[in-house]
mmCIF file of C-alpha atoms and ligand atoms in Angstrom:
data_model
loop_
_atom_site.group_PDB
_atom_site.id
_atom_site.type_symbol
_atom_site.label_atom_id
_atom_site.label_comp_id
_atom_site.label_asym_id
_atom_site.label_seq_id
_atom_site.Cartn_x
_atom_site.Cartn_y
_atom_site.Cartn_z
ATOM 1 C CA UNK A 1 109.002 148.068 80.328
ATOM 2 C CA UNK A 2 105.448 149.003 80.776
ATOM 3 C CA UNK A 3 104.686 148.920 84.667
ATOM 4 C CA UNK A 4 102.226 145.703 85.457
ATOM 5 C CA UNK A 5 98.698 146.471 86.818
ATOM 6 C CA UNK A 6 98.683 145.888 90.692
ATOM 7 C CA UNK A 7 95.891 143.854 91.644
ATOM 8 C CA UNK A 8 94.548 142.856 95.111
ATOM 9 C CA UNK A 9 92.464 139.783 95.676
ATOM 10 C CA UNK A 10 89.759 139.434 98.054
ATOM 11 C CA UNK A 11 88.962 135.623 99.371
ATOM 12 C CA UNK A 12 86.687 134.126 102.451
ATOM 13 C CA UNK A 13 87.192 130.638 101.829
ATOM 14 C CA UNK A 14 88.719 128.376 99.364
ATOM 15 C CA UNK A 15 90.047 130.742 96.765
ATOM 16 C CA UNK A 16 90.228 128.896 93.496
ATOM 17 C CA UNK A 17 90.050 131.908 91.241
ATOM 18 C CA UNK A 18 92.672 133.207 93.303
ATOM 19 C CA UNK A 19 94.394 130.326 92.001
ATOM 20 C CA UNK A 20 93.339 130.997 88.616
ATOM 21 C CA UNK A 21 93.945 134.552 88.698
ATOM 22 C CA UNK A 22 96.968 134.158 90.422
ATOM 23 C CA UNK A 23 98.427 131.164 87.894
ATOM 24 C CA UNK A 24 97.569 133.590 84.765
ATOM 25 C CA UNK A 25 99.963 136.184 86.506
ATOM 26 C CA UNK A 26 103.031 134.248 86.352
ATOM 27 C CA UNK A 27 102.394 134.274 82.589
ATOM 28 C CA UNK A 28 104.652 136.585 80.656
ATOM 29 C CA UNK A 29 101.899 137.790 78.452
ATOM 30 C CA UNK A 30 99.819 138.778 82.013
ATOM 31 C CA UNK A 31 99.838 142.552 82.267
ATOM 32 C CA UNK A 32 99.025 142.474 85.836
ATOM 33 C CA UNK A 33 100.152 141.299 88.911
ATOM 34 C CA UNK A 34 98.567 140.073 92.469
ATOM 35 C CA UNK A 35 100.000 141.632 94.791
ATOM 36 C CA UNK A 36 98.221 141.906 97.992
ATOM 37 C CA UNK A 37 95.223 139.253 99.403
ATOM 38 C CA UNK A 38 92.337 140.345 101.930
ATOM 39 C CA UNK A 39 90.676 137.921 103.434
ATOM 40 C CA UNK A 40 87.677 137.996 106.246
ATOM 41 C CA UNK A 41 88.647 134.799 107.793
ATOM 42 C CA UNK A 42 91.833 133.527 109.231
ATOM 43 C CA UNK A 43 91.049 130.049 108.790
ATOM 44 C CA UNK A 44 90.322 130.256 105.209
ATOM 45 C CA UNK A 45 92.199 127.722 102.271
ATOM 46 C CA UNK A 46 92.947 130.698 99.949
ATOM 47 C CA UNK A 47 95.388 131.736 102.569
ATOM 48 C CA UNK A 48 97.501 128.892 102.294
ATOM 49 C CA UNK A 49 98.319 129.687 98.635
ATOM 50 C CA UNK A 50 98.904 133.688 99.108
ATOM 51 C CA UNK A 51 101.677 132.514 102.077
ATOM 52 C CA UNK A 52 103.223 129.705 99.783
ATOM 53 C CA UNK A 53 102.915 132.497 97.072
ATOM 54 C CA UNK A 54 104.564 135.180 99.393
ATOM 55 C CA UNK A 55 101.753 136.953 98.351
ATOM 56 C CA UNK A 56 100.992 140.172 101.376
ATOM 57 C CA UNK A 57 98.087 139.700 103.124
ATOM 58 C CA UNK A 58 95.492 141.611 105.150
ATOM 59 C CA UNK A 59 93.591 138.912 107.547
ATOM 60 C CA UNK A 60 90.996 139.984 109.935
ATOM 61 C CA UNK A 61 87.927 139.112 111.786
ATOM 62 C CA UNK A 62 85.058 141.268 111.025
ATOM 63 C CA UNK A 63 83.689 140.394 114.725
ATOM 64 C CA UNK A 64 86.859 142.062 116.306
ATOM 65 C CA UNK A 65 84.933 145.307 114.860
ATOM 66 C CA UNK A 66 82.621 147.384 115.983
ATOM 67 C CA UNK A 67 81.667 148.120 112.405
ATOM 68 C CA UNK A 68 82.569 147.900 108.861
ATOM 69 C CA UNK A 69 83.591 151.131 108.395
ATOM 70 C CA UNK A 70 86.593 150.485 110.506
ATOM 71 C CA UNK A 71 87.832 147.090 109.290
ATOM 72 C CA UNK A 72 87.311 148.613 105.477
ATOM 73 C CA UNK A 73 89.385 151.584 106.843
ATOM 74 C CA UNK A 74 92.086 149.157 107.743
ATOM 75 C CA UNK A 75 91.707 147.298 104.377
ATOM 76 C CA UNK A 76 92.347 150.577 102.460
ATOM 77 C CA UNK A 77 95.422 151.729 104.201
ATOM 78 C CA UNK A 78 96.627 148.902 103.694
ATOM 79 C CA UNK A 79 95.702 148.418 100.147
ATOM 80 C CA UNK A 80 96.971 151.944 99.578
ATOM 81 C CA UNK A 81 100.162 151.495 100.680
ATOM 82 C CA UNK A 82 100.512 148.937 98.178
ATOM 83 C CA UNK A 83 99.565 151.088 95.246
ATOM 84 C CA UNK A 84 96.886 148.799 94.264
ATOM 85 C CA UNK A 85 95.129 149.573 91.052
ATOM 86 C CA UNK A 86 92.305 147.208 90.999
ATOM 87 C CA UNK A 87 90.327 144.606 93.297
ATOM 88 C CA UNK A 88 89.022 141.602 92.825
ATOM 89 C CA UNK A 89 86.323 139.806 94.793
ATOM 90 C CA UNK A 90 86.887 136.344 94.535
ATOM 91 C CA UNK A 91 84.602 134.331 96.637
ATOM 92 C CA UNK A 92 84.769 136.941 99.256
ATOM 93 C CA UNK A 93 81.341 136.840 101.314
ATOM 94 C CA UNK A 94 80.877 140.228 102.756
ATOM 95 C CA UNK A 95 79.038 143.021 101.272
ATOM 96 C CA UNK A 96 81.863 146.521 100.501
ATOM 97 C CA UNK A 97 80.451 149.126 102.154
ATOM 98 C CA UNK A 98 80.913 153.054 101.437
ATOM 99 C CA UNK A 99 84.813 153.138 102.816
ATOM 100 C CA UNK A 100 86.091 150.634 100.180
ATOM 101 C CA UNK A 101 83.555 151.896 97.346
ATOM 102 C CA UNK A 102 84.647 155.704 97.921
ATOM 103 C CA UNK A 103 88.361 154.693 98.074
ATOM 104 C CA UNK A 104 88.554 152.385 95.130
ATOM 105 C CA UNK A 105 85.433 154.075 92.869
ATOM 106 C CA UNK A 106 84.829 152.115 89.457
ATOM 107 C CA UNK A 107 88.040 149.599 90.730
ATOM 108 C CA UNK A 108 86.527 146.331 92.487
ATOM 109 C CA UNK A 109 84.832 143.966 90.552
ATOM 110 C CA UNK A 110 83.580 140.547 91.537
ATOM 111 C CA UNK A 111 82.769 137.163 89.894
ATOM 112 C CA UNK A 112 78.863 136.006 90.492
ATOM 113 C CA UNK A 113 78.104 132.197 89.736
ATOM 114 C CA UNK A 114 75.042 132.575 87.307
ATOM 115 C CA UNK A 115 73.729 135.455 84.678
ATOM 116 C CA UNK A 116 72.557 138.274 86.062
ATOM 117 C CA UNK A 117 70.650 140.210 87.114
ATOM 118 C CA UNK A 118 69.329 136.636 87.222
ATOM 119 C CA UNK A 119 69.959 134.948 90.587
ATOM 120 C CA UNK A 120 72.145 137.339 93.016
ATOM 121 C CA UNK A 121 72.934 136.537 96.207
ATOM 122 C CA UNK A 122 73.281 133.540 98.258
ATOM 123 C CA UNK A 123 72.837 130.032 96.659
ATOM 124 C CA UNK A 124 72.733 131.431 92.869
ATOM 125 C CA UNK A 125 73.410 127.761 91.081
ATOM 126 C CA UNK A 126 70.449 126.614 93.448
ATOM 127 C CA UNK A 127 68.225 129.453 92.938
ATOM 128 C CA UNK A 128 68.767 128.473 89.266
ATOM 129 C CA UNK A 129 67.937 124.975 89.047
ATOM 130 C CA UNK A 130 64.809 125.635 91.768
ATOM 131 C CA UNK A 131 63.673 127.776 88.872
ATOM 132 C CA UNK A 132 64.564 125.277 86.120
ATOM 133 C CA UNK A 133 66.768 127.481 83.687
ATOM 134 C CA UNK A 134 68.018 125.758 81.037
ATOM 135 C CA UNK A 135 71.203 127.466 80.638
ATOM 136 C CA UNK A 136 73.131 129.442 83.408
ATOM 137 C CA UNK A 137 76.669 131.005 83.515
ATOM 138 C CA UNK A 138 79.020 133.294 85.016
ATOM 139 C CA UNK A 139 78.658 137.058 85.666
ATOM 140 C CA UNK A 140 82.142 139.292 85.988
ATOM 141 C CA UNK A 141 80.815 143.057 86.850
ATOM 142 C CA UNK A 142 82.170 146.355 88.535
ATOM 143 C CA UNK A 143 81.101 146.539 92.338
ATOM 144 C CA UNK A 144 78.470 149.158 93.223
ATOM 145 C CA UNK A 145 76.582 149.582 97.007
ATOM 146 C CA UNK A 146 74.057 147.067 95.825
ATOM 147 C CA UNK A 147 74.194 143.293 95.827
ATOM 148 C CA UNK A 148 75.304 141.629 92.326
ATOM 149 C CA UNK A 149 74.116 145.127 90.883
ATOM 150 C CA UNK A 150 77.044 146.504 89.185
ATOM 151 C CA UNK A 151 77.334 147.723 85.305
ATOM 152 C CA UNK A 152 77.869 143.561 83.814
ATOM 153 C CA UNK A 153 81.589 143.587 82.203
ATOM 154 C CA UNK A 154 81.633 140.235 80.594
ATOM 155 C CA UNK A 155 79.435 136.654 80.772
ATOM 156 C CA UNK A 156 79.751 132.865 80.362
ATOM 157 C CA UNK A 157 77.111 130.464 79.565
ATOM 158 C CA UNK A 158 76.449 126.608 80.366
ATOM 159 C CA UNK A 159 73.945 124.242 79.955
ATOM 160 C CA UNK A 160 71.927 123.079 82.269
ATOM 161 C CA UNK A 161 71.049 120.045 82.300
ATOM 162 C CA UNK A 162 68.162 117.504 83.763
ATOM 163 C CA UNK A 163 69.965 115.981 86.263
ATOM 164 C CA UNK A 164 72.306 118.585 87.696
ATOM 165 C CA UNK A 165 72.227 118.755 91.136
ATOM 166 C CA UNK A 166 73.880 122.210 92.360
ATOM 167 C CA UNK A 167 77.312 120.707 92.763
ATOM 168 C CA UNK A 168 77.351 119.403 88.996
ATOM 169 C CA UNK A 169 76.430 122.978 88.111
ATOM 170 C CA UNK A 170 78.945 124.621 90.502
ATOM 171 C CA UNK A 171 81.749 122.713 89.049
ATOM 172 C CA UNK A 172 80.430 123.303 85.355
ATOM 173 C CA UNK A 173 80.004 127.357 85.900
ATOM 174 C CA UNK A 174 83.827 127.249 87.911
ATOM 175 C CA UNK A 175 85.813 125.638 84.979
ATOM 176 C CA UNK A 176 84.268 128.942 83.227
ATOM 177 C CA UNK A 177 84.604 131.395 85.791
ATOM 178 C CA UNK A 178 88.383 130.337 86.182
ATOM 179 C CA UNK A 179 88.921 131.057 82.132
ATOM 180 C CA UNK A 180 86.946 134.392 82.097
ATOM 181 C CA UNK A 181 87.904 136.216 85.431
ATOM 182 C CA UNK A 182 91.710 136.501 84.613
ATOM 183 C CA UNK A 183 90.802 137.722 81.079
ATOM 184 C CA UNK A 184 88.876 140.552 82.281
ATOM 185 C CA UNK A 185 91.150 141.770 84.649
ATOM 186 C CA UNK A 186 93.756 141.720 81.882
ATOM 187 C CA UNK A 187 91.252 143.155 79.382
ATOM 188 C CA UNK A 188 91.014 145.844 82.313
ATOM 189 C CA UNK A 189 94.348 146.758 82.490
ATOM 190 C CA UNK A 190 94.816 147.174 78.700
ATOM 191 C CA UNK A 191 91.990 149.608 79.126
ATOM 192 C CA UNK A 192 89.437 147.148 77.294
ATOM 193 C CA UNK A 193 87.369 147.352 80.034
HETATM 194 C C1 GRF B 1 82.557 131.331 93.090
HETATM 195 O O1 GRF B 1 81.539 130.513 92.626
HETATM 196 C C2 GRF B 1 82.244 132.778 92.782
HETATM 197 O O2 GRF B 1 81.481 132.946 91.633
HETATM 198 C C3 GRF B 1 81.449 133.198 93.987
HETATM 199 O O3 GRF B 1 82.009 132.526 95.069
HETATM 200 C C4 GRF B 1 82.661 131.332 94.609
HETATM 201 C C5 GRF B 1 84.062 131.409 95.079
HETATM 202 O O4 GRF B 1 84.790 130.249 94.830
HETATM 203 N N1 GRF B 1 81.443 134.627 94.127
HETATM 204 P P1 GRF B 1 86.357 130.224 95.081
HETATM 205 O O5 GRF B 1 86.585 130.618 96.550
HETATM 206 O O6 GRF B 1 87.002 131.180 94.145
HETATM 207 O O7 GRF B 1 86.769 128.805 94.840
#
């Protein structure tokens, strides 16, 4: 049997497309599988679910370092160790610096909630309705030094409407984000990407 793409996931906080990416896993049809979780904050949700999941995990505090080459140092060994074949960013709040990048060239991509290069950064589904798009989405891309910069694999688009406030539009661009994020990192290992 063919061998399954190793994945690792990278959370901060409440890790629902972990959940997603993870639940599309179990599925005989997934070609991948997740099997390492980094995450820059020990109190974060997503952790419960890799620990009920048995999933390894790499926890740390980026404050216990004197910089991030060193905690993205730690992050590779450990991530090497593991054979892992691809990362995914999945909520996870810090910008990868030059250790990770060089280490895992062309193999961490990250979910961004609207369509870029529109809106990157902080507050994206706010940016967008300050700026009163009409239609906003989801954004899977490769990872490059820059912020929300990377080549744009794949893209999903909602409505916007009226009355939104920025949680309606969260929840609307998440129901997609959940769907397309697991597809592309399946699409990736079956060299679609
Ligand atoms: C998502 O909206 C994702 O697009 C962004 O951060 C959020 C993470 O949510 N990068 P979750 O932790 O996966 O629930």
């Amino acid at each position: 049997m063919k061998r399954k793409g190793r994945l690792a996931v990278f959370i901060s906080g409440r890790g629902s497309n972990f959940i997603s990416i993870y639940r599309h896993a179990q599925k005989e049809s997934s070609n991948y599988e997740v099997v390492a979780v980094v995450c820059d904050s020990p109190n974060a949700k997503g952790l419960e679910n890799a620990k009920l999941w048995g999933i390894d995990t790499f926890v740390f505090n980026p404050l216990d370092y004197k910089k991030k080459s060193l905690y993205e140092k730690e992050a590779v060994d450990f991530l090497l160790n593991r054979q892992i074949d691809l990362i995914a960013l999945a909520g996870y709040m810090r910008i990868v610096g030059k250790t990770l990048l060089k280490s895992f060239e062309g193999k961490i991509l990250n979910i961004h909630p609207s369509l870029l290069p529109a809106f990157p950064g902080l507050n994206a589904q706010k940016q967008a309705l300050d700026y009163g798009v009409k239609y906003s989405g989801c954004t899977v891309h490769f990872v490059d030094s820059g912020i929300d910069t990377g080549k744009i694999i794949e893209q999903r688009v909602v409505k916007v409407y009226k009355d939104d406030n920025e949680d309606d539009l969260a929840d609307r661009i998440l129901k997609e984000e959940h769907d397309v994020y697991p597809q592309v990192i399946n699409n990736y290992f079956n060299k679609k990407v």
